Amino acid sequence: MKNYVIKGNICYSKTSKELCMTENGYIVCEDGRCAGVYERLPEKYQSLPCYNYEDKIIVPGLVDLHIHAPQYSFRGRGMDLELIDWLNTHTFAEEAKYADLEYAKKAYGIFAEDLKNSATTRACIFATIHTPATLLLMEELEETGLKAYVGKVNMDRNSPEYLCESSAEKSEKDTEEWLIESRKFKNIKPVLTPRFTPSCTDELFERLSKLQKRYGLPVQSHLSENLGETLWVKELCLDIGFYGESYDRYGMFGDGCPTIMAHCVHSGEDEIEMMRRQKVFIAHCPESNANLSSGAAPVKLYLEKGMKVGLGSDIAAGSALSIFKAMVMAVQCSKLRWRLYDQTVLPLTVEEVFYLATKGGGEFFGKVGSFEEGYEFDALVLDDSRIRHPQELSVRERLERLIYLSGECHIAAKFVNGRIIFREN
Amino acid sequence: MKNYVIKGNICYSKTSKELCMTENGYIVCEDGRCAGVYERLPEKYQSLPCYNYEDKIIVPGLVDLHIHAPQYSFRGRGMDLELIDWLNTHTFAEEAKYADLEYAKKAYGIFAEDLKNSATTRACIFATIHTPATLLLMEELEETGLKAYVGKVNMDRNSPEYLCESSAEKSEKDTEEWLIESRKFKNIKPVLTPRFTPSCTDELFERLSKLQKRYGLPVQSHLSENLGETLWVKELCLDIGFYGESYDRYGMFGDGCPTIMAHCVHSGEDEIEMMRRQKVFIAHCPESNANLSSGAAPVKLYLEKGMKVGLGSDIAAGSALSIFKAMVMAVQCSKLRWRLYDQTVLPLTVEEVFYLATKGGGEFFGKVGSFEEGYEFDALVLDDSRIRHPQELSVRERLERLIYLSGECHIAAKFVNGRIIFREN
């Protein structure tokens, strides 16, 4: 079915301040895109088939700008360490297992199915250094109908021998083979993924930079996450002013190269200004930043500067796959940051985190994350009927409640680019 | 069935540092109390009936030291305000509805059923100023089999007219009638509940103090939660050195009077020292303290000083009923506090929050919250089989994971004081 109508209580963001709500309204989907939201269905659409979701709440699909698929297997464990110790103790050992395709098949099968059933419709995903397992992950995801970027990870230094590519040249060669192989996928696209500056030699960055230009690839990596990490980068790169320059000098920091940098908790003024100017997307991962004692990013400041920001689960430094939970944590961490650390940056509001989780992150994928005209039709139909309550509630009240209590509502239907991923009955 | 055996993977705290685990072990329950945990079942118990929970995980029931039952109806809403504005905008208006017994019946029915099905086995609960609705709440809870303290709230100043008792004398009279009526309950006991110092006149405190002594009642209230609130108390009570003295001068601050004070985020050295000396229980409510931008309490410090601490959901300033979520938030908030504010107080560990949620809070109820010999048998049987994983996991790893992912596991059985609250099949 190419064109159809959806009926229900429709909620979406136009800006980070403006939450639009149409009760008992209609969304028209034409060729995978929103043709409009209506209180009354215009004459010309009345012959289209209509999914009537009655009193349920319909929101844009949620976008996860930063998630590590191989780490999904150990989420919620090993949470008493900071970043570098956590990587060395838990993470690298787990990622090394994906050299074994049989293990990868089992683990990525679980990941893809859980992601399909989650509130996420779009994701930017780190795999591991292993090309076969990365292609397998892309296959598993392709079948779900979700849209995602997946990156084979590059790392050729400061990594344990069992998870370190043997040379920059080999890393480049594997990456190019993987890029060519991944042309077969329709929903899943490759993204260049140097793990982070401490893991990549200058030579590797140079080689990846050439691939980036040759294939016109987007880039994802980590930036200014943890104090120990940022100090280490300073030691490793004596010739730069700030961490972000270690990517920028290879043309992999926005400015025409679509780039996501995860975290940006400890970014200084110059780094923030370069990200703003070069339209780098920030993946804000509040649960991860709390779990690894990294801190809390000044997200309200980023929004006020008109920067590009979305949310990330950062599995497994974050334990929750749900971007609803990331919304709540983003508000909570911004409040603690304000109270405990810096009263010049105000806490985030519910409107703002809803925007971040939808249109904010969605922009990395184009016109995604809203129901405005021309946006790709990604939608969740949310059934909150299991959350019993004694009083009448407005749609705005129900929306806030289901964000906070996301574990208690369930997803009755999910659409990506107009295609049904699943629905009840 | 009075005496029986439970089999499974048994986890419980002896101290805040010591987590005991017995895989495929046995707990013997005699007359509602633990007779012992065994790797092999002693001869003398082999004739007892045995519930075999196989590979499931068995933990002590969780204790919620601070929850407002009438606020359950609006949890997860109105989260963009601080304490005093939040009370005036959302909370008092909702609590006023409990003058209507029909509304109370509907709302408390939902609350009691959800609490029964939750991980909580013991709770210390605030009701409202209304005696009939408070008795109704106690009836609803009595039927669940859970054990709880419930308090009719006292407030006779600085409250909206629709939620303010007409005089201290009337408040005392209503409270005494409620105390006498509540003698009929077996599982649910009354607790004296002056809302907090700003809501209670000196005369009311004097009258409640007499009731406390006459009936030997425990006391619960709020302390040093939010900066605005603590400044207000300073203005209201010019003759005291710190907030806690406003309770202490009426004999309602430990020292023989069993007392729970919720929050203690902004307690100074003198207040902390008095709480320690007088064995006041602190209900640490991390989600609430984040949601209302109150801050984060120095819980590790309290533990190091040997103070009495447990966890509270603080519904509805906290949105989550689950004390598993309170455990996770306690760790996360302690990490942010450490990183952003005060490096002298270390973050909490998983072992420590497990202790707080079980034995730490349980101590308010006597020998509760552990499986050591003589402890009342409160237990949860946790089924984490829905959390799929590709690798082998130890019981310790599964326990940490199910705390973090509590929404994804379910409770297969629940016991309080040896009595079955519910179980599958």
XYZ file of N, CA and C in Angstrom, chain A residues 123-338:
648
model
N 18.965 4.636 13.183
C 20.095 4.547 14.114
C 21.418 4.691 13.392
N 22.403 5.207 14.118
C 23.786 5.267 13.640
C 24.597 4.351 14.526
N 25.132 3.305 13.912
C 25.575 2.135 14.672
C 27.062 1.858 14.463
N 27.775 1.624 15.543
C 29.141 1.107 15.486
C 29.070 -0.423 15.483
N 29.848 -1.063 14.586
C 30.025 -2.517 14.664
C 31.386 -2.766 15.339
N 32.201 -3.653 14.771
C 33.564 -3.881 15.283
C 34.530 -3.755 14.102
N 35.802 -4.111 14.310
C 36.777 -4.053 13.219
C 36.541 -5.143 12.169
N 35.672 -6.115 12.473
C 35.572 -7.309 11.632
C 34.606 -7.103 10.463
N 35.139 -7.206 9.239
C 34.312 -6.986 8.057
C 33.173 -8.011 7.913
N 33.457 -9.313 8.017
C 32.346 -10.271 7.818
C 31.217 -10.068 8.831
N 31.581 -9.854 10.088
C 30.535 -9.668 11.098
C 29.776 -8.365 10.865
N 30.474 -7.339 10.380
C 29.796 -6.066 10.119
C 28.785 -6.229 8.980
N 29.172 -6.969 7.947
C 28.225 -7.219 6.840
C 27.031 -8.039 7.322
N 27.300 -8.983 8.209
C 26.227 -9.793 8.767
C 25.253 -8.921 9.572
N 25.794 -8.000 10.366
C 24.938 -7.066 11.113
C 24.062 -6.266 10.147
N 24.664 -5.807 9.048
C 23.905 -5.025 8.069
C 22.790 -5.857 7.437
N 23.080 -7.129 7.176
C 22.045 -8.028 6.643
C 20.882 -8.192 7.617
N 21.244 -8.444 8.881
C 20.199 -8.630 9.901
C 19.328 -7.375 10.002
N 19.967 -6.218 9.948
C 19.223 -4.962 10.075
C 18.404 -4.676 8.819
N 18.976 -4.983 7.653
C 18.265 -4.753 6.378
C 16.886 -5.412 6.406
N 16.865 -6.611 6.993
C 15.606 -7.370 7.029
C 14.554 -6.764 7.947
N 14.988 -5.976 8.913
C 14.010 -5.405 9.855
C 13.164 -4.314 9.205
N 13.698 -3.694 8.137
C 12.997 -2.562 7.536
C 13.381 -1.221 8.137
N 14.131 -1.246 9.247
C 14.627 0.010 9.826
C 15.654 0.629 8.884
N 15.893 1.919 9.063
C 16.950 2.586 8.292
C 18.096 2.908 9.236
N 19.308 2.639 8.792
C 20.446 2.853 9.689
C 21.732 3.055 8.915
N 22.656 3.758 9.557
C 24.052 3.758 9.136
C 24.792 2.777 10.036
N 25.652 1.977 9.419
C 26.475 1.037 10.197
C 27.937 1.265 9.821
N 28.790 1.264 10.819
C 30.217 1.440 10.538
C 31.070 0.274 10.987
N 31.867 -0.256 10.055
C 32.982 -1.126 10.439
C 33.976 -0.232 11.162
N 34.397 -0.632 12.339
C 35.256 0.222 13.168
C 36.713 0.124 12.700
N 37.419 1.265 12.724
C 38.857 1.278 12.449
C 39.630 1.566 13.735
N 40.633 0.757 14.010
C 41.515 1.008 15.164
C 42.835 0.281 14.934
N 43.927 1.025 14.956
C 45.237 0.414 14.669
C 46.314 0.804 15.685
N 45.910 1.345 16.845
C 46.899 1.603 17.908
C 46.205 1.642 19.278
N 47.011 1.543 20.317
C 46.510 1.653 21.699
C 45.312 0.739 21.985
N 45.328 -0.405 21.333
C 44.227 -1.358 21.509
C 44.872 -2.703 21.783
N 44.170 -3.584 22.493
C 44.782 -4.892 22.763
C 45.035 -5.628 21.443
N 46.056 -6.442 21.439
C 46.463 -7.134 20.213
C 45.295 -7.864 19.553
N 44.431 -8.423 20.375
C 43.316 -9.210 19.820
C 42.236 -8.345 19.189
N 42.342 -7.028 19.344
C 41.341 -6.152 18.723
C 42.027 -4.932 18.098
N 43.098 -5.204 17.344
C 43.854 -4.105 16.738
C 44.176 -4.514 15.307
N 43.850 -3.635 14.354
C 44.153 -3.959 12.962
C 45.673 -3.910 12.762
N 46.189 -4.807 11.906
C 47.646 -5.015 11.845
C 48.383 -3.835 11.232
N 47.732 -3.058 10.385
C 48.368 -1.854 9.829
C 47.281 -0.922 9.311
N 47.687 0.333 9.091
C 46.755 1.299 8.528
C 46.331 0.862 7.124
N 47.293 0.320 6.406
C 47.026 -0.120 5.037
C 45.965 -1.224 5.016
N 46.149 -2.201 5.904
C 45.193 -3.314 5.981
C 43.805 -2.790 6.388
N 43.797 -1.868 7.310
C 42.532 -1.301 7.773
C 41.807 -0.606 6.617
N 42.559 0.140 5.827
C 41.975 0.823 4.668
C 41.425 -0.188 3.661
N 42.229 -1.216 3.399
C 41.852 -2.225 2.408
C 40.557 -2.935 2.847
N 40.519 -3.359 4.108
C 39.310 -4.018 4.628
C 38.112 -3.088 4.539
N 38.356 -1.831 4.843
C 37.257 -0.868 4.838
C 36.701 -0.685 3.423
N 37.591 -0.603 2.459
C 37.133 -0.404 1.075
C 36.355 -1.628 0.582
N 36.847 -2.820 0.914
C 36.122 -4.043 0.529
C 34.720 -4.049 1.152
N 34.692 -3.663 2.424
C 33.408 -3.611 3.131
C 32.466 -2.583 2.477
N 33.009 -1.440 2.082
C 32.190 -0.407 1.429
C 31.573 -0.940 0.134
N 32.393 -1.640 -0.639
C 31.918 -2.145 -1.930
C 30.859 -3.218 -1.716
N 31.131 -4.106 -0.756
C 30.157 -5.166 -0.424
C 28.825 -4.587 0.053
N 28.919 -3.492 0.774
C 27.694 -2.998 1.417
C 26.799 -2.222 0.449
N 27.207 -2.131 -0.804
C 26.346 -1.478 -1.803
C 25.040 -2.233 -2.031
N 25.028 -3.513 -1.652
C 23.833 -4.327 -1.903
C 22.663 -3.974 -0.985
N 22.938 -3.243 0.069
C 21.864 -2.948 1.029
C 21.075 -1.711 0.615
N 19.791 -1.737 0.896
C 18.930 -0.622 0.512
C 18.653 0.293 1.708
N 18.339 -0.329 2.851
C 17.974 0.458 4.038
C 19.184 0.827 4.893
N 20.219 0.030 4.761
C 21.373 0.186 5.653
C 22.558 0.714 4.850
N 23.117 1.810 5.325
C 24.201 2.465 4.593
C 25.476 2.489 5.445
N 26.630 2.495 4.778
C 27.883 2.527 5.541
C 28.245 3.927 6.023
N 28.903 3.980 7.160
C 29.418 5.238 7.706
C 30.855 4.978 8.175
N 31.746 5.853 7.811
C 33.145 5.705 8.188
C 33.270 5.875 9.701
N 34.007 4.954 10.356
C 33.945 4.885 11.806
C 35.310 4.677 12.463
N 36.189 5.677 12.378
C 37.401 5.608 13.200
C 36.963 5.636 14.663
N 37.401 4.662 15.477
C 36.802 4.513 16.813
C 36.864 5.824 17.597
N 38.062 6.287 17.870
C 38.314 7.629 18.410
C 39.796 7.884 18.271
N 40.198 9.121 18.440
C 41.578 9.504 18.157
C 42.612 8.600 18.831
N 42.443 8.237 20.097
C 43.480 7.388 20.704
C 43.672 6.044 19.990
N 42.662 5.565 19.264
C 42.757 4.253 18.612
C 43.282 4.312 17.187
N 43.533 5.516 16.635
C 43.845 5.622 15.206
C 45.136 6.411 14.978
N 46.070 5.809 14.217
C 47.305 6.515 13.857
C 47.004 7.607 12.836
N 47.934 8.532 12.722
C 47.796 9.580 11.703
C 47.674 8.958 10.311
N 48.463 7.918 10.074
C 48.411 7.287 8.749
C 47.011 6.729 8.479
N 46.442 6.112 9.489
C 45.095 5.572 9.300
C 44.109 6.698 9.000
N 44.180 7.779 9.753
C 43.288 8.914 9.487
C 43.462 9.419 8.050
N 44.730 9.503 7.587
C 44.978 9.968 6.212
C 44.310 9.055 5.186
N 44.452 7.765 5.406
C 43.872 6.811 4.460
C 42.336 6.856 4.501
N 41.788 6.966 5.690
C 40.323 7.018 5.801
C 39.796 8.308 5.177
N 40.567 9.364 5.319
C 40.173 10.650 4.751
C 40.017 10.535 3.235
N 40.936 9.792 2.617
C 40.829 9.599 1.156
C 39.575 8.795 0.799
N 39.330 7.742 1.578
C 38.108 6.952 1.338
C 36.871 7.830 1.500
N 36.904 8.657 2.546
C 35.748 9.530 2.811
C 35.433 10.369 1.581
N 36.465 10.946 0.993
C 36.249 11.823 -0.169
C 35.855 11.015 -1.409
N 36.554 9.895 -1.621
C 36.290 9.090 -2.817
C 34.838 8.603 -2.837
N 34.334 8.182 -1.692
C 32.994 7.586 -1.650
C 31.930 8.538 -1.102
N 32.347 9.749 -0.735
C 31.381 10.722 -0.199
C 30.686 10.216 1.060
N 31.484 9.677 1.973
C 30.899 8.991 3.140
C 30.638 9.932 4.311
N 29.623 9.649 5.074
C 29.509 10.299 6.389
C 30.487 9.660 7.377
N 30.701 10.351 8.486
C 31.665 9.899 9.493
C 31.012 9.915 10.872
N 31.364 8.933 11.717
C 30.942 8.982 13.123
C 32.130 8.630 14.013
N 32.218 9.302 15.134
C 33.269 8.972 16.096
C 32.909 9.535 17.477
N 33.886 9.545 18.383
C 33.688 10.029 19.753
C 34.484 11.305 19.979
N 33.974 12.179 20.840
C 34.667 13.445 21.099
C 34.450 13.926 22.534
N 35.549 14.254 23.192
C 35.510 14.949 24.489
C 34.473 14.349 25.438
N 34.606 13.014 25.600
C 33.622 12.286 26.410
C 33.971 12.335 27.897
N 35.225 11.967 28.180
C 35.605 11.706 29.569
C 36.894 12.467 29.877
N 37.066 12.913 31.102
C 38.252 13.713 31.418
C 39.562 12.973 31.143
N 39.612 11.696 31.559
C 40.824 10.906 31.323
C 41.127 10.784 29.834
N 40.100 10.583 29.048
C 40.251 10.462 27.589
C 40.764 11.775 26.979
N 40.172 12.907 27.377
C 40.577 14.179 26.762
C 42.020 14.521 27.133
N 42.432 14.189 28.355
C 43.831 14.410 28.738
C 44.768 13.545 27.893
N 44.344 12.332 27.649
C 45.138 11.397 26.844
C 45.297 11.924 25.412
N 44.214 12.444 24.856
C 44.287 12.994 23.494
C 45.260 14.176 23.455
N 45.232 14.992 24.494
C 46.193 16.108 24.561
C 47.636 15.611 24.510
N 47.907 14.512 25.227
C 49.257 13.938 25.211
C 49.611 13.360 23.848
N 48.615 12.728 23.221
C 48.865 12.053 21.937
C 49.041 13.045 20.791
N 48.341 14.181 20.847
C 48.321 15.137 19.737
C 48.812 16.480 20.259
N 50.142 16.638 20.276
C 50.717 17.857 20.863
C 50.542 19.066 19.954
N 50.230 18.807 18.698
C 50.223 19.890 17.704
C 48.831 20.478 17.446
N 47.863 20.143 18.251
C 46.517 20.694 18.002
C 45.999 21.445 19.227
N 45.036 22.320 18.986
C 44.503 23.164 20.053
C 43.427 22.468 20.870
N 42.657 21.640 20.204
C 41.588 20.923 20.916
C 41.288 19.616 20.185
N 40.663 18.706 20.902
C 40.385 17.333 20.472
C 39.760 17.303 19.071
N 38.763 18.144 18.842
C 38.049 18.137 17.562
C 38.963 18.339 16.361
N 40.056 19.065 16.565
C 40.989 19.285 15.450
C 41.647 17.990 14.978
N 41.697 16.994 15.865
C 42.306 15.719 15.443
C 41.473 15.033 14.358
N 40.194 15.367 14.275
C 39.358 14.888 13.170
C 39.344 15.913 12.034
N 39.295 17.184 12.414
C 39.138 18.237 11.414
C 40.319 18.293 10.454
N 41.508 18.029 10.956
C 42.675 18.146 10.058
C 42.670 17.083 8.962
N 41.808 16.066 9.125
C 41.642 15.078 8.055
C 40.299 15.244 7.330
N 39.679 16.400 7.522
C 38.422 16.680 6.809
C 37.267 15.822 7.280
N 37.351 15.349 8.521
C 36.277 14.492 9.022
C 35.618 15.124 10.247
N 35.214 16.379 10.067
C 34.592 17.104 11.176
C 33.603 18.110 10.587
N 32.590 17.575 9.936
C 31.578 18.436 9.323
C 32.135 19.231 8.158
N 31.574 20.434 7.955
C 32.052 21.309 6.877
C 31.971 20.590 5.529
N 30.793 20.026 5.243
C 30.613 19.309 3.988
C 30.684 17.801 4.159
N 31.373 17.350 5.189
C 31.432 15.912 5.502
C 30.424 15.636 6.630
N 29.307 14.980 6.315
C 28.298 14.763 7.376
C 28.915 13.974 8.535
N 28.908 14.553 9.714
C 29.665 13.993 10.842
C 28.816 13.952 12.114
N 28.887 12.814 12.806
C 28.320 12.716 14.161
C 29.456 12.520 15.144
N 29.505 13.359 16.160
C 30.454 13.178 17.245
C 29.656 12.865 18.509
N 29.956 11.715 19.101
C 29.232 11.318 20.305
C 29.820 12.011 21.525
N 28.932 12.464 22.403
C 29.236 12.963 23.756
C 29.463 14.472 23.864
N 30.663 14.977 23.526
C 30.931 16.428 23.624
C 30.570 16.957 25.016
N 30.992 16.213 26.038
C 30.742 16.605 27.423
C 31.728 17.691 27.863
N 32.989 17.546 27.406
C 34.045 18.430 27.907
C 34.583 19.356 26.816
N 33.765 19.647 25.819
C 34.210 20.523 24.728
C 34.386 21.950 25.227
N 35.506 22.567 24.844
C 35.742 23.973 25.182
C 35.115 24.889 24.138
N 35.291 26.193 24.369
C 34.654 27.181 23.488
C 35.041 27.038 22.021
N 36.348 26.812 21.764
C 36.806 26.734 20.373
C 36.215 25.510 19.669
N 36.190 24.412 20.396
C 35.638 23.186 19.812
C 34.144 23.370 19.521
N 33.435 23.958 20.487
C 31.995 24.196 20.302
C 31.779 25.110 19.090
N 32.599 26.148 18.980
C 32.429 27.083 17.876
C 32.694 26.401 16.528
N 33.689 25.527 16.483
C 33.957 24.815 15.218
C 32.817 23.854 14.879
N 32.292 23.163 15.892
C 31.166 22.254 15.632
C 29.952 23.018 15.114
N 29.735 24.198 15.713
C 28.606 25.003 15.276
C 28.783 25.433 13.826
N 29.965 25.985 13.545
C 30.231 26.546 12.218
C 30.187 25.452 11.162
N 30.704 24.270 11.501
C 30.858 23.208 10.500
C 29.702 22.207 10.542
N 28.678 22.557 11.318
C 27.444 21.762 11.375
C 27.707 20.284 11.708
N 28.559 20.066 12.699
C 28.783 18.718 13.228
C 27.576 18.330 14.082
N 27.062 17.130 13.899
C 25.982 16.630 14.759
C 26.560 16.091 16.069
N 25.936 16.473 17.155
C 26.325 15.964 18.471
C 25.339 14.875 18.881
N 25.864 13.689 19.202
C 25.019 12.630 19.767
C 25.130 12.719 21.287
N 24.094 13.252 21.899
C 24.098 13.404 23.359
C 23.630 12.097 23.988
N 24.457 11.528 24.857
C 24.197 10.200 25.436
C 24.184 10.304 26.956
N 23.114 10.817 27.536
C 23.141 11.158 28.957
C 23.332 9.965 29.878
N 22.719 8.822 29.565
C 22.879 7.698 30.498
C 24.322 7.217 30.507
N 24.903 7.108 29.343
C 26.304 6.712 29.241
C 27.191 7.663 30.023
N 26.951 8.946 29.863
C 27.801 9.952 30.528
C 27.681 9.881 32.041
N 26.523 9.462 32.537
C 26.370 9.238 33.979
C 27.044 7.925 34.391
N 26.762 6.852 33.652
C 27.287 5.535 34.038
C 28.813 5.501 34.102
N 29.472 6.168 33.146
C 30.941 6.145 33.120
C 31.533 7.339 33.867
N 30.703 8.013 34.669
C 31.161 9.182 35.452
C 31.824 10.225 34.570
N 31.336 10.359 33.336
C 31.953 11.313 32.413
C 31.520 12.741 32.710
N 30.266 12.908 33.110
C 29.727 14.234 33.373
C 28.415 14.421 32.629
N 28.090 15.663 32.311
C 26.836 15.962 31.611
C 27.113 17.094 30.619
N 26.736 16.872 29.387
C 26.997 17.867 28.332
C 26.052 19.063 28.469
N 26.521 20.271 28.081
C 25.683 21.482 28.178
C 24.732 21.596 26.985
N 23.743 20.714 26.938
C 22.919 20.560 25.738
C 22.060 21.793 25.468
N 21.544 22.406 26.532
C 20.735 23.609 26.337
C 21.558 24.687 25.622
N 22.811 24.792 25.991
C 23.709 25.746 25.332
C 23.834 25.412 23.849
N 24.022 24.138 23.542
C 24.144 23.724 22.143
C 22.874 24.087 21.364
N 21.726 23.868 21.975
C 20.461 24.203 21.303
C 20.354 25.710 21.088
N 20.729 26.471 22.116
C 20.631 27.935 21.995
C 21.539 28.481 20.906
N 22.646 27.813 20.681
C 23.567 28.237 19.621
C 23.116 27.743 18.247
N 22.005 27.025 18.208
C 21.504 26.528 16.922
C 22.322 25.374 16.372
N 22.977 24.636 17.251
C 23.797 23.511 16.797
C 22.924 22.286 16.515
N 23.504 21.321 15.831
C 22.815 20.078 15.489
C 22.971 19.083 16.638
N 21.906 18.687 17.264
C 22.002 17.745 18.388
C 20.888 16.703 18.309
N 21.227 15.460 18.599
C 20.242 14.396 18.771
C 20.628 13.560 19.983
N 19.882 12.491 20.215
C 20.158 11.634 21.375
C 20.750 10.299 20.942
N 21.546 9.718 21.833
C 22.074 8.382 21.602
C 21.888 7.521 22.832
N 21.633 6.243 22.613
C 21.548 5.317 23.758
C 22.965 4.984 24.251
N 23.929 5.009 23.328
C 25.292 4.546 23.598
C 25.334 3.216 24.338
N 24.499 2.276 23.912
C 24.689 0.899 24.376
C 26.145 0.530 24.169
N 26.877 -0.061 25.101
C 26.484 -0.536 26.402
C 27.005 0.338 27.525
N 27.578 1.515 27.208
C 27.874 2.428 28.307
C 26.555 2.980 28.831
N 25.571 3.106 27.948
C 24.181 3.271 28.362
C 23.543 1.895 28.410
N 22.683 1.643 29.368
C 22.087 0.300 29.479
C 20.764 0.194 28.735
N 20.111 1.341 28.492
C 18.744 1.311 27.953
C 18.736 1.511 26.444
N 18.100 0.589 25.748
C 17.935 0.722 24.290
C 16.923 1.816 23.968
N 16.014 2.065 24.902
C 14.896 2.972 24.636
C 15.338 4.436 24.574
N 15.013 5.087 23.481
C 15.307 6.518 23.360
C 14.326 7.339 24.214
N 13.196 6.776 24.582
C 12.355 7.438 25.589
C 13.148 7.614 26.892
N 13.856 6.555 27.275
C 14.651 6.659 28.509
C 15.766 7.673 28.338
N 16.349 7.748 27.138
C 17.397 8.751 26.890
C 16.819 10.158 27.029
N 15.567 10.347 26.597
C 14.915 11.661 26.764
C 14.842 12.024 28.248
N 14.371 11.088 29.048
C 14.192 11.356 30.475
C 15.541 11.615 31.143
N 16.517 10.780 30.807
C 17.852 10.983 31.383
C 18.435 12.326 30.947
N 18.147 12.741 29.721
C 18.670 14.032 29.249
C 18.126 15.162 30.112
N 16.836 15.100 30.433
C 16.256 16.126 31.312
C 16.882 16.035 32.704
N 16.917 14.830 33.251
C 17.407 14.660 34.629
C 18.869 15.096 34.768
N 19.695 14.675 33.827
C 21.125 15.032 33.920
C 21.318 16.527 33.728
N 20.498 17.149 32.882
C 20.640 18.599 32.691
C 20.253 19.344 33.965
N 19.302 18.800 34.720
C 18.917 19.418 35.990
C 20.041 19.293 37.016
N 20.643 18.110 37.098
C 21.742 17.932 38.054
C 22.941 18.791 37.658
N 23.204 18.861 36.341
C 24.300 19.721 35.877
C 24.056 21.157 36.319
N 22.813 21.624 36.149
C 22.452 22.995 36.521
C 22.614 23.202 38.025
